[in-house]
Tab-separated table of C-alpha atoms in Angstrom:
chain	number	residue	atom	x	y	z
A	245	UNK	CA	-122.543	224.425	-22.096
A	246	UNK	CA	-120.630	221.223	-22.897
A	247	UNK	CA	-123.841	219.184	-22.857
A	248	UNK	CA	-125.528	221.708	-25.153
A	249	UNK	CA	-122.577	221.545	-27.586
A	250	UNK	CA	-122.730	217.736	-27.697
A	251	UNK	CA	-126.463	217.836	-28.274
A	252	UNK	CA	-126.012	220.288	-31.147
A	253	UNK	CA	-123.378	218.045	-32.711
A	254	UNK	CA	-125.640	214.994	-32.477
A	255	UNK	CA	-128.458	216.886	-34.153
A	256	UNK	CA	-126.039	218.094	-36.843
A	257	UNK	CA	-124.743	214.545	-37.395
A	258	UNK	CA	-128.252	213.149	-37.882
A	259	UNK	CA	-129.026	215.988	-40.283
A	260	UNK	CA	-125.771	215.306	-42.147
A	261	UNK	CA	-126.450	211.576	-42.571
A	262	UNK	CA	-130.012	212.205	-43.750
A	263	UNK	CA	-128.749	214.706	-46.291
A	264	UNK	CA	-126.112	212.269	-47.569
A	265	UNK	CA	-128.644	209.445	-47.796
A	266	UNK	CA	-131.071	211.575	-49.812
A	267	UNK	CA	-128.470	212.889	-52.239
A	268	UNK	CA	-125.538	210.473	-52.382
A	269	UNK	CA	-127.169	207.094	-51.724
A	270	UNK	CA	-130.278	207.457	-53.877
A	271	UNK	CA	-128.211	208.696	-56.813
A	272	UNK	CA	-125.614	205.924	-56.336
A	273	UNK	CA	-128.329	203.261	-56.288
A	274	UNK	CA	-129.994	204.401	-59.510
A	275	UNK	CA	-126.671	205.030	-61.243
A	276	UNK	CA	-125.555	201.464	-60.511
A	277	UNK	CA	-128.975	200.251	-61.608
A	278	UNK	CA	-128.466	202.005	-64.940
A	279	UNK	CA	-124.955	200.594	-65.127
A	280	UNK	CA	-126.297	197.080	-64.668
A	281	UNK	CA	-128.661	197.459	-67.625
A	282	UNK	CA	-125.684	197.435	-69.972
A	283	UNK	CA	-122.310	196.764	-68.419
A	284	UNK	CA	-118.988	195.770	-69.916
A	285	UNK	CA	-116.331	197.189	-67.611
A	286	UNK	CA	-112.727	197.517	-68.692
A	287	UNK	CA	-111.538	196.413	-65.242
A	288	UNK	CA	-107.886	197.402	-65.398
A	289	UNK	CA	-108.779	201.053	-66.052
A	290	UNK	CA	-110.236	201.322	-62.549
A	291	UNK	CA	-106.830	201.596	-60.874
A	292	UNK	CA	-105.667	204.875	-62.504
A	293	UNK	CA	-109.201	206.275	-62.396
A	294	UNK	CA	-109.367	205.910	-58.608
A	295	UNK	CA	-105.999	207.645	-58.240
A	296	UNK	CA	-107.371	210.513	-60.331
A	297	UNK	CA	-110.483	210.617	-58.126
A	298	UNK	CA	-108.365	211.643	-55.120
A	299	UNK	CA	-107.439	214.793	-57.093
A	300	UNK	CA	-110.626	215.486	-59.060
A	301	UNK	CA	-113.936	216.369	-57.446
A	302	UNK	CA	-116.257	213.313	-57.409
A	303	UNK	CA	-119.333	215.413	-58.258
A	304	UNK	CA	-117.735	216.055	-61.643
A	305	UNK	CA	-115.984	212.776	-62.376
A	306	UNK	CA	-118.623	210.211	-61.377
A	307	UNK	CA	-121.682	211.886	-62.998
A	308	UNK	CA	-119.548	212.505	-66.100
A	309	UNK	CA	-118.793	208.776	-66.255
A	310	UNK	CA	-122.498	207.902	-65.984
A	311	UNK	CA	-123.508	210.497	-68.595
A	312	UNK	CA	-120.774	209.370	-70.972
A	313	UNK	CA	-121.596	205.675	-70.779
A	314	UNK	CA	-125.279	206.480	-71.341
A	315	UNK	CA	-124.370	208.460	-74.460
A	316	UNK	CA	-122.177	205.621	-75.754
A	317	UNK	CA	-125.034	203.130	-75.273
A	318	UNK	CA	-127.321	205.447	-77.279
A	319	UNK	CA	-124.795	205.568	-80.117
A	320	UNK	CA	-124.839	201.763	-80.281
A	321	UNK	CA	-128.219	202.064	-81.965
A	322	UNK	CA	-126.435	203.602	-84.963
A	323	UNK	CA	-123.894	200.829	-85.611
A	324	UNK	CA	-124.042	198.959	-88.906
A	325	UNK	CA	-121.390	196.290	-88.404
A	326	UNK	CA	-119.664	194.240	-85.723
A	327	UNK	CA	-116.420	196.233	-85.783
A	328	UNK	CA	-118.257	199.467	-84.961
A	329	UNK	CA	-120.128	197.737	-82.122
A	330	UNK	CA	-116.853	196.357	-80.779
A	331	UNK	CA	-115.290	199.821	-80.884
A	332	UNK	CA	-118.182	201.329	-78.950
A	333	UNK	CA	-118.016	198.532	-76.362
A	334	UNK	CA	-114.408	199.487	-75.725
A	335	UNK	CA	-115.463	203.120	-75.303
A	336	UNK	CA	-118.219	201.966	-72.953
A	337	UNK	CA	-115.642	200.165	-70.835
A	338	UNK	CA	-113.535	203.327	-70.561
A	339	UNK	CA	-116.603	205.298	-69.492
A	340	UNK	CA	-117.810	202.752	-66.916
A	341	UNK	CA	-114.445	201.889	-65.364
A	342	UNK	CA	-114.278	204.725	-62.778
A	343	UNK	CA	-117.776	204.250	-61.426
A	344	UNK	CA	-117.882	201.257	-59.057
A	345	UNK	CA	-114.508	201.711	-57.314
A	346	UNK	CA	-115.046	205.466	-57.305
A	347	UNK	CA	-118.406	205.168	-55.557
A	348	UNK	CA	-117.058	202.703	-52.972
A	349	UNK	CA	-114.186	205.106	-52.298
A	350	UNK	CA	-116.533	208.104	-51.989
A	351	UNK	CA	-118.838	206.292	-49.553
A	352	UNK	CA	-115.813	205.585	-47.381
A	353	UNK	CA	-115.098	209.319	-47.260
A	354	UNK	CA	-118.441	210.087	-45.638
A	355	UNK	CA	-119.804	207.188	-43.606
A	356	UNK	CA	-118.559	205.722	-40.324
A	357	UNK	CA	-118.050	202.053	-39.501
A	358	UNK	CA	-121.584	201.900	-38.101
A	359	UNK	CA	-123.005	203.183	-41.392
A	360	UNK	CA	-120.719	202.103	-44.222
A	361	UNK	CA	-121.743	198.449	-44.571
A	362	UNK	CA	-125.425	199.272	-45.036
A	363	UNK	CA	-124.706	202.057	-47.524
A	364	UNK	CA	-122.274	199.997	-49.586
A	365	UNK	CA	-124.804	197.155	-49.654
A	366	UNK	CA	-127.621	199.518	-50.688
A	367	UNK	CA	-125.441	200.854	-53.489
A	368	UNK	CA	-124.618	197.335	-54.726
A	369	UNK	CA	-128.288	196.331	-54.539
A	370	UNK	CA	-128.895	198.693	-57.448
A	371	UNK	CA	-127.271	196.281	-59.875
A	372	UNK	CA	-129.379	193.383	-58.554
A	373	UNK	CA	-132.527	195.338	-59.343
A	374	UNK	CA	-131.153	195.995	-62.819
A	375	UNK	CA	-130.867	192.236	-63.249
A	376	UNK	CA	-134.515	191.949	-62.319
A	377	UNK	CA	-135.788	194.740	-64.545
A	378	UNK	CA	-133.534	194.491	-67.602
A	379	UNK	CA	-135.421	191.464	-68.867
A	380	UNK	CA	-138.759	193.164	-68.291
A	381	UNK	CA	-137.605	196.329	-70.061
A	382	UNK	CA	-136.229	194.317	-72.981
A	383	UNK	CA	-139.454	192.370	-73.320
A	384	UNK	CA	-141.613	195.481	-73.177
A	385	UNK	CA	-139.537	197.297	-75.797
A	386	UNK	CA	-139.451	194.283	-78.124
A	387	UNK	CA	-143.223	193.870	-77.965
A	388	UNK	CA	-144.183	197.548	-78.319
A	389	UNK	CA	-141.442	199.395	-80.241
A	390	UNK	CA	-140.034	196.811	-82.633
A	391	UNK	CA	-140.398	198.396	-86.076
A	392	UNK	CA	-141.454	201.822	-84.762
A	393	UNK	CA	-140.064	204.569	-87.022
A	394	UNK	CA	-138.322	201.901	-89.045
A	395	UNK	CA	-136.043	200.763	-86.204
A	396	UNK	CA	-135.705	197.307	-84.741
A	397	UNK	CA	-136.439	196.693	-81.063
A	398	UNK	CA	-132.790	196.184	-80.126
A	399	UNK	CA	-131.988	199.701	-81.360
A	400	UNK	CA	-134.767	201.172	-79.236
A	401	UNK	CA	-133.378	199.175	-76.303
A	402	UNK	CA	-129.979	200.851	-76.669
A	403	UNK	CA	-131.539	204.298	-77.018
A	404	UNK	CA	-133.858	204.016	-74.015
A	405	UNK	CA	-131.342	202.390	-71.679
A	406	UNK	CA	-128.698	204.896	-72.769
A	407	UNK	CA	-131.009	207.852	-72.137
A	408	UNK	CA	-131.732	206.513	-68.651
A	409	UNK	CA	-127.997	206.686	-67.937
A	410	UNK	CA	-127.686	210.196	-69.396
A	411	UNK	CA	-130.554	211.566	-67.291
A	412	UNK	CA	-129.271	209.962	-64.083
A	413	UNK	CA	-125.772	211.234	-64.825
A	414	UNK	CA	-126.976	214.820	-65.281
A	415	UNK	CA	-128.812	214.700	-61.950
A	416	UNK	CA	-125.559	213.601	-60.328
A	417	UNK	CA	-123.860	216.915	-61.108
A	418	UNK	CA	-126.378	218.607	-58.794
A	419	UNK	CA	-126.780	215.925	-56.112
A	420	UNK	CA	-123.387	214.372	-55.484
A	421	UNK	CA	-121.066	215.633	-52.733
A	422	UNK	CA	-117.306	215.985	-52.988
A	423	UNK	CA	-115.417	215.441	-49.721
A	424	UNK	CA	-116.296	216.523	-46.175
A	425	UNK	CA	-113.956	219.514	-46.266
A	426	UNK	CA	-115.054	220.978	-49.626
A	427	UNK	CA	-118.685	220.051	-50.356
A	428	UNK	CA	-120.686	223.142	-51.187
A	429	UNK	CA	-123.919	222.078	-49.432
A	430	UNK	CA	-122.175	220.838	-46.257
A	431	UNK	CA	-121.114	223.863	-44.214
A	432	UNK	CA	-120.643	225.117	-40.669
A	433	UNK	CA	-121.184	222.618	-37.874
A	434	UNK	CA	-122.192	219.892	-40.358
A	435	UNK	CA	-118.795	220.150	-42.067
A	436	UNK	CA	-116.990	220.017	-38.728
A	437	UNK	CA	-118.989	216.964	-37.691
A	438	UNK	CA	-118.407	215.261	-41.048
A	439	UNK	CA	-114.636	215.554	-40.658
A	440	UNK	CA	-114.375	214.879	-36.921
A	441	UNK	CA	-116.513	211.744	-36.834
A	442	UNK	CA	-114.241	210.055	-39.381
A	443	UNK	CA	-111.063	211.301	-37.738
A	444	UNK	CA	-112.215	209.747	-34.452
A	445	UNK	CA	-112.127	206.375	-36.207
A	446	UNK	CA	-108.638	206.995	-37.553
A	447	UNK	CA	-109.729	207.719	-41.116
A	448	UNK	CA	-107.979	210.431	-43.097
A	449	UNK	CA	-110.053	211.956	-45.906
A	450	UNK	CA	-107.901	214.853	-47.154
A	451	UNK	CA	-105.579	213.675	-49.930
A	452	UNK	CA	-101.918	214.686	-49.784
A	453	UNK	CA	-100.649	212.863	-52.871
A	454	UNK	CA	-98.955	209.563	-53.620
A	455	UNK	CA	-95.807	208.963	-51.613
A	456	UNK	CA	-93.553	206.161	-50.374
A	457	UNK	CA	-95.943	205.417	-47.509
A	458	UNK	CA	-98.749	204.793	-50.004
A	459	UNK	CA	-96.548	202.436	-52.019
A	460	UNK	CA	-95.522	200.625	-48.842
A	461	UNK	CA	-99.119	200.247	-47.738
A	462	UNK	CA	-100.126	198.874	-51.122
A	463	UNK	CA	-97.158	196.656	-51.955
A	464	UNK	CA	-95.699	195.372	-48.682
A	465	UNK	CA	-98.803	194.641	-46.615
A	466	UNK	CA	-100.708	191.390	-47.238
A	467	UNK	CA	-104.257	192.713	-47.251
A	468	UNK	CA	-104.606	193.791	-50.874
A	469	UNK	CA	-103.298	190.408	-52.042
A	470	UNK	CA	-105.633	188.513	-49.735
A	471	UNK	CA	-108.685	190.630	-50.566
A	472	UNK	CA	-107.942	190.240	-54.287
A	473	UNK	CA	-107.931	186.451	-53.908
A	474	UNK	CA	-111.120	186.597	-51.831
A	475	UNK	CA	-112.823	188.790	-54.421
A	476	UNK	CA	-111.769	186.382	-57.178
A	477	UNK	CA	-113.286	183.498	-55.233
A	478	UNK	CA	-116.431	185.560	-54.664
A	479	UNK	CA	-116.954	186.123	-58.374
A	480	UNK	CA	-116.482	182.425	-59.065
A	481	UNK	CA	-118.897	181.587	-56.246
A	482	UNK	CA	-121.753	183.407	-57.995
A	483	UNK	CA	-121.837	181.012	-60.944
A	484	UNK	CA	-125.133	179.241	-60.280
A	485	UNK	CA	-126.976	182.561	-60.091
A	486	UNK	CA	-125.531	183.706	-63.402
A	487	UNK	CA	-126.403	180.415	-65.130
A	488	UNK	CA	-129.856	179.912	-63.608
A	489	UNK	CA	-131.830	180.882	-66.740
A	490	UNK	CA	-129.663	178.681	-68.980
A	491	UNK	CA	-130.126	175.714	-66.643
A	492	UNK	CA	-133.900	176.112	-66.716
A	493	UNK	CA	-133.932	176.333	-70.518
A	494	UNK	CA	-131.735	173.248	-70.854
A	495	UNK	CA	-134.078	171.393	-68.488
A	496	UNK	CA	-136.817	171.917	-71.063
A	497	UNK	CA	-138.537	175.067	-69.852
A	498	UNK	CA	-139.606	177.850	-72.194
A	499	UNK	CA	-137.026	180.631	-72.655
A	500	UNK	CA	-139.429	183.368	-71.525
A	501	UNK	CA	-140.307	181.361	-68.402
A	502	UNK	CA	-136.610	180.874	-67.630
A	503	UNK	CA	-135.915	184.592	-67.977
A	504	UNK	CA	-138.904	185.640	-65.879
A	505	UNK	CA	-137.867	183.227	-63.109
A	506	UNK	CA	-134.683	185.254	-62.589
A	507	UNK	CA	-136.677	188.402	-61.724
A	508	UNK	CA	-137.759	187.361	-58.197
A	509	UNK	CA	-134.274	185.950	-57.539
A	510	UNK	CA	-132.611	189.317	-58.178
A	511	UNK	CA	-135.280	191.196	-56.205
A	512	UNK	CA	-134.803	188.801	-53.288
A	513	UNK	CA	-131.030	189.212	-53.624
A	514	UNK	CA	-131.263	193.001	-53.379
A	515	UNK	CA	-133.205	192.748	-50.112
A	516	UNK	CA	-130.846	190.146	-48.619
A	517	UNK	CA	-127.778	192.204	-49.556
A	518	UNK	CA	-129.045	195.265	-47.678
A	519	UNK	CA	-129.995	193.161	-44.643
A	520	UNK	CA	-126.521	191.602	-44.564
A	521	UNK	CA	-124.890	195.020	-44.790
A	522	UNK	CA	-127.099	196.387	-42.009
A	523	UNK	CA	-126.305	193.456	-39.704
A	524	UNK	CA	-122.571	193.894	-40.280
A	525	UNK	CA	-122.950	197.539	-39.194
A	526	UNK	CA	-125.252	196.763	-36.305
A	527	UNK	CA	-123.152	194.040	-34.695
A	528	UNK	CA	-119.686	194.886	-36.048
A	529	UNK	CA	-116.832	192.527	-36.991
A	530	UNK	CA	-117.082	192.213	-40.759
A	531	UNK	CA	-115.273	188.870	-40.566
A	532	UNK	CA	-118.050	186.951	-38.831
A	533	UNK	CA	-120.745	188.266	-41.169
A	534	UNK	CA	-118.616	187.377	-44.167
A	535	UNK	CA	-117.966	183.888	-42.824
A	536	UNK	CA	-121.630	183.292	-42.038
A	537	UNK	CA	-122.658	184.128	-45.597
A	538	UNK	CA	-119.823	182.082	-47.106
A	539	UNK	CA	-120.438	178.979	-44.984
A	540	UNK	CA	-124.182	179.124	-45.620
A	541	UNK	CA	-123.516	179.360	-49.379
A	542	UNK	CA	-121.004	176.500	-49.197
A	543	UNK	CA	-123.615	174.221	-47.642
A	544	UNK	CA	-125.987	174.647	-50.589
A	545	UNK	CA	-123.225	174.318	-53.179
A	546	UNK	CA	-122.266	170.964	-51.640
A	547	UNK	CA	-125.869	169.838	-52.151
A	548	UNK	CA	-125.809	171.009	-55.767
A	549	UNK	CA	-122.694	168.910	-56.416
A	550	UNK	CA	-123.625	165.846	-54.363
A	551	UNK	CA	-127.246	165.223	-55.360
A	552	UNK	CA	-127.487	163.034	-58.479
A	553	UNK	CA	-124.053	164.091	-59.657
A	554	UNK	CA	-125.305	167.623	-60.295
A	555	UNK	CA	-128.541	166.607	-62.047
A	556	UNK	CA	-130.643	168.094	-59.254
A	557	UNK	CA	-134.466	168.103	-59.339
A	558	UNK	CA	-135.966	171.420	-60.394
A	559	UNK	CA	-137.478	172.005	-56.935
A	560	UNK	CA	-134.081	171.607	-55.248
A	561	UNK	CA	-132.519	173.825	-57.919
A	562	UNK	CA	-134.920	176.662	-57.056
A	563	UNK	CA	-134.291	176.239	-53.326
A	564	UNK	CA	-130.500	176.237	-53.770
A	565	UNK	CA	-130.510	179.271	-56.074
A	566	UNK	CA	-132.392	181.312	-53.474
A	567	UNK	CA	-130.265	179.965	-50.631
A	568	UNK	CA	-126.898	180.911	-52.229
A	569	UNK	CA	-127.992	184.547	-52.596
A	570	UNK	CA	-125.957	185.572	-49.481
A	571	UNK	CA	-122.797	185.104	-51.571
A	572	UNK	CA	-123.825	188.361	-53.259
A	573	UNK	CA	-124.238	190.108	-49.896
A	574	UNK	CA	-120.776	189.258	-48.608
A	575	UNK	CA	-119.213	191.072	-51.565
A	576	UNK	CA	-120.074	194.601	-50.293
A	577	UNK	CA	-119.189	193.465	-46.762
A	578	UNK	CA	-115.736	192.473	-47.996
A	579	UNK	CA	-115.321	195.746	-49.893
A	580	UNK	CA	-116.372	197.679	-46.766
A	581	UNK	CA	-113.791	195.710	-44.761
A	582	UNK	CA	-111.170	196.542	-47.395
A	583	UNK	CA	-112.234	200.193	-47.218
A	584	UNK	CA	-111.747	200.224	-43.433
A	585	UNK	CA	-108.435	198.375	-43.227
A	586	UNK	CA	-106.874	200.769	-45.735
A	587	UNK	CA	-108.169	203.939	-44.072
A	588	UNK	CA	-104.678	205.294	-43.308
A	589	UNK	CA	-104.850	207.790	-46.167
A	590	UNK	CA	-107.127	208.421	-49.174
A	591	UNK	CA	-104.542	207.360	-51.742
A	592	UNK	CA	-103.972	203.959	-50.109
A	593	UNK	CA	-107.706	203.397	-49.798
A	594	UNK	CA	-108.417	204.428	-53.386
A	595	UNK	CA	-105.729	202.099	-54.743
A	596	UNK	CA	-106.786	199.212	-52.506
A	597	UNK	CA	-110.409	199.400	-53.651
A	598	UNK	CA	-109.506	199.704	-57.335
A	599	UNK	CA	-106.839	196.971	-57.326
A	600	UNK	CA	-109.025	194.443	-55.519
A	601	UNK	CA	-112.014	195.104	-57.774
A	602	UNK	CA	-110.133	195.227	-61.078
A	603	UNK	CA	-107.702	192.339	-60.653
A	604	UNK	CA	-110.228	190.285	-58.691
A	605	UNK	CA	-112.544	190.382	-61.703
A	606	UNK	CA	-109.963	189.324	-64.300
A	607	UNK	CA	-109.459	185.606	-63.619
A	608	UNK	CA	-113.182	184.771	-63.225
A	609	UNK	CA	-113.875	186.157	-66.706
A	610	UNK	CA	-111.681	183.402	-68.163
A	611	UNK	CA	-112.326	180.621	-65.642
A	612	UNK	CA	-116.109	180.856	-65.882
A	613	UNK	CA	-116.017	180.368	-69.658
A	614	UNK	CA	-114.370	176.971	-69.147
A	615	UNK	CA	-116.062	175.959	-65.893
A	616	UNK	CA	-119.613	176.759	-67.000
A	617	UNK	CA	-119.364	175.603	-70.608
A	618	UNK	CA	-122.816	175.250	-72.148
A	619	UNK	CA	-122.103	171.716	-73.374
A	620	UNK	CA	-122.342	170.584	-69.720
A	621	UNK	CA	-125.792	172.106	-69.214
A	622	UNK	CA	-128.018	171.597	-67.333
A	623	UNK	CA	-125.863	169.699	-64.796
A	624	UNK	CA	-122.875	172.082	-65.036
A	625	UNK	CA	-120.998	169.741	-62.680
A	626	UNK	CA	-117.586	171.325	-63.324
A	627	UNK	CA	-118.942	174.814	-62.683
A	628	UNK	CA	-120.598	173.732	-59.448
A	629	UNK	CA	-117.383	172.065	-58.259
A	630	UNK	CA	-115.401	175.230	-59.041
A	631	UNK	CA	-117.915	177.407	-57.163
A	632	UNK	CA	-117.914	175.012	-54.210
A	633	UNK	CA	-114.100	174.950	-54.063
A	634	UNK	CA	-113.671	178.713	-54.338
A	635	UNK	CA	-116.353	179.331	-51.702
A	636	UNK	CA	-114.443	177.033	-49.329
A	637	UNK	CA	-111.180	178.798	-50.227
A	638	UNK	CA	-112.524	182.243	-49.386
A	639	UNK	CA	-113.581	180.995	-45.946
A	640	UNK	CA	-109.929	180.139	-45.268
A	641	UNK	CA	-108.614	183.385	-46.785
A	642	UNK	CA	-111.087	185.449	-44.758
A	643	UNK	CA	-109.914	183.739	-41.565
A	644	UNK	CA	-106.306	184.674	-42.407
A	645	UNK	CA	-107.260	188.337	-42.848
A	646	UNK	CA	-109.128	188.262	-39.546
A	647	UNK	CA	-106.128	186.813	-37.667
A	648	UNK	CA	-103.728	189.336	-39.184
A	649	UNK	CA	-106.025	192.265	-38.403
A	650	UNK	CA	-106.798	191.095	-34.866
A	651	UNK	CA	-103.097	190.862	-34.038
A	652	UNK	CA	-102.397	194.187	-35.772
A	653	UNK	CA	-99.943	192.577	-38.174
A	654	UNK	CA	-98.764	194.867	-41.003
A	655	UNK	CA	-101.834	197.113	-40.847
A	656	UNK	CA	-101.394	199.999	-43.368
A	657	UNK	CA	-100.206	203.113	-41.565
A	658	UNK	CA	-100.484	206.816	-42.273
A	659	UNK	CA	-97.291	208.723	-42.989
A	660	UNK	CA	-95.845	210.327	-39.874
A	661	UNK	CA	-94.591	213.921	-39.855
A	662	UNK	CA	-90.878	214.361	-39.252
A	663	UNK	CA	-90.102	216.160	-36.000
A	664	UNK	CA	-86.758	217.942	-35.852
A	665	UNK	CA	-84.741	217.186	-32.744
A	666	UNK	CA	-83.648	220.210	-30.768
């Protein structure tokens, strides 16, 4: 009887994961792909939005965000001046802000440690594919629709990319789950398995509300601060990938050639990201997979700085750009690690994900403007030095997190019920 029960649970667990992959993961991938076509996140809005997500059903909030940002992008085709465009970009930021941290949080409510790295990586890979296809979509629209019905190509671009977001968002209302204990299409033994398999790993998924324990976990443990610094370094370590097309153009190549050369890079990046996430699930210990990707990236950044003072030959430039791609893959690994360390309660986890992502994105927005100033193109020596230094720094910071976690130092804890003495 016991063996039969275990067998039934294993079958139910496989059925559960397949169902989640078909509904949650495919929608998340395409939603982030649509997000990447036109993104301008208002980062600081992610923190309150993730707190709200612990109280509001994700199948309403996240698809609504996708649908809303798609609608805003469509309306951009109607603007007649810069002030109106600026106003809509602000609205777009409000609409997009809940999505990334909300999806990372939701994935953590369903998948185990042996599954979460791959799924987070697959989700993130969606934006890499958007980097590959946005240029192709823009080129196709410009060449075929420019002037159609009296509208310029850039207006058609806003309309089509916005409609993609609206359609994907609407599908989300029907596909997305809520939480293991209240999802309408997860019932019976599947619901029991969904809850129990996370509880066995010490993860609590039923929200009880913000309390002093949540504030203690967020404010007095070192992990959020360390992960925020690591995430900042990560964003700064992606500089060469973001400037690749500009470097090629400044080296004398045609603009269309430079843009098309980014397409295989982003496709390659999407594949590498998923492989890195899978390996971190397969072999465990997020730290070592993070360090491997960071050290490998550091090696190629050193070459970019050292060879000819940054004026690297075009062949070496192509090799280095492809070789630093793992810096993109360690980002979802780090966010998965953050998700797992703060698993004590949903509120702590939601805040940890949102704080790290929002604050970790702020400083790079300003630093990159100075470090990768176009007047230094194509060498971009300052930018390469900054990326090299921050990649080295995150290796050290990651080691500190690993030591603290291994020795169980100030790990966030769940609130303990008070037992009355008798």
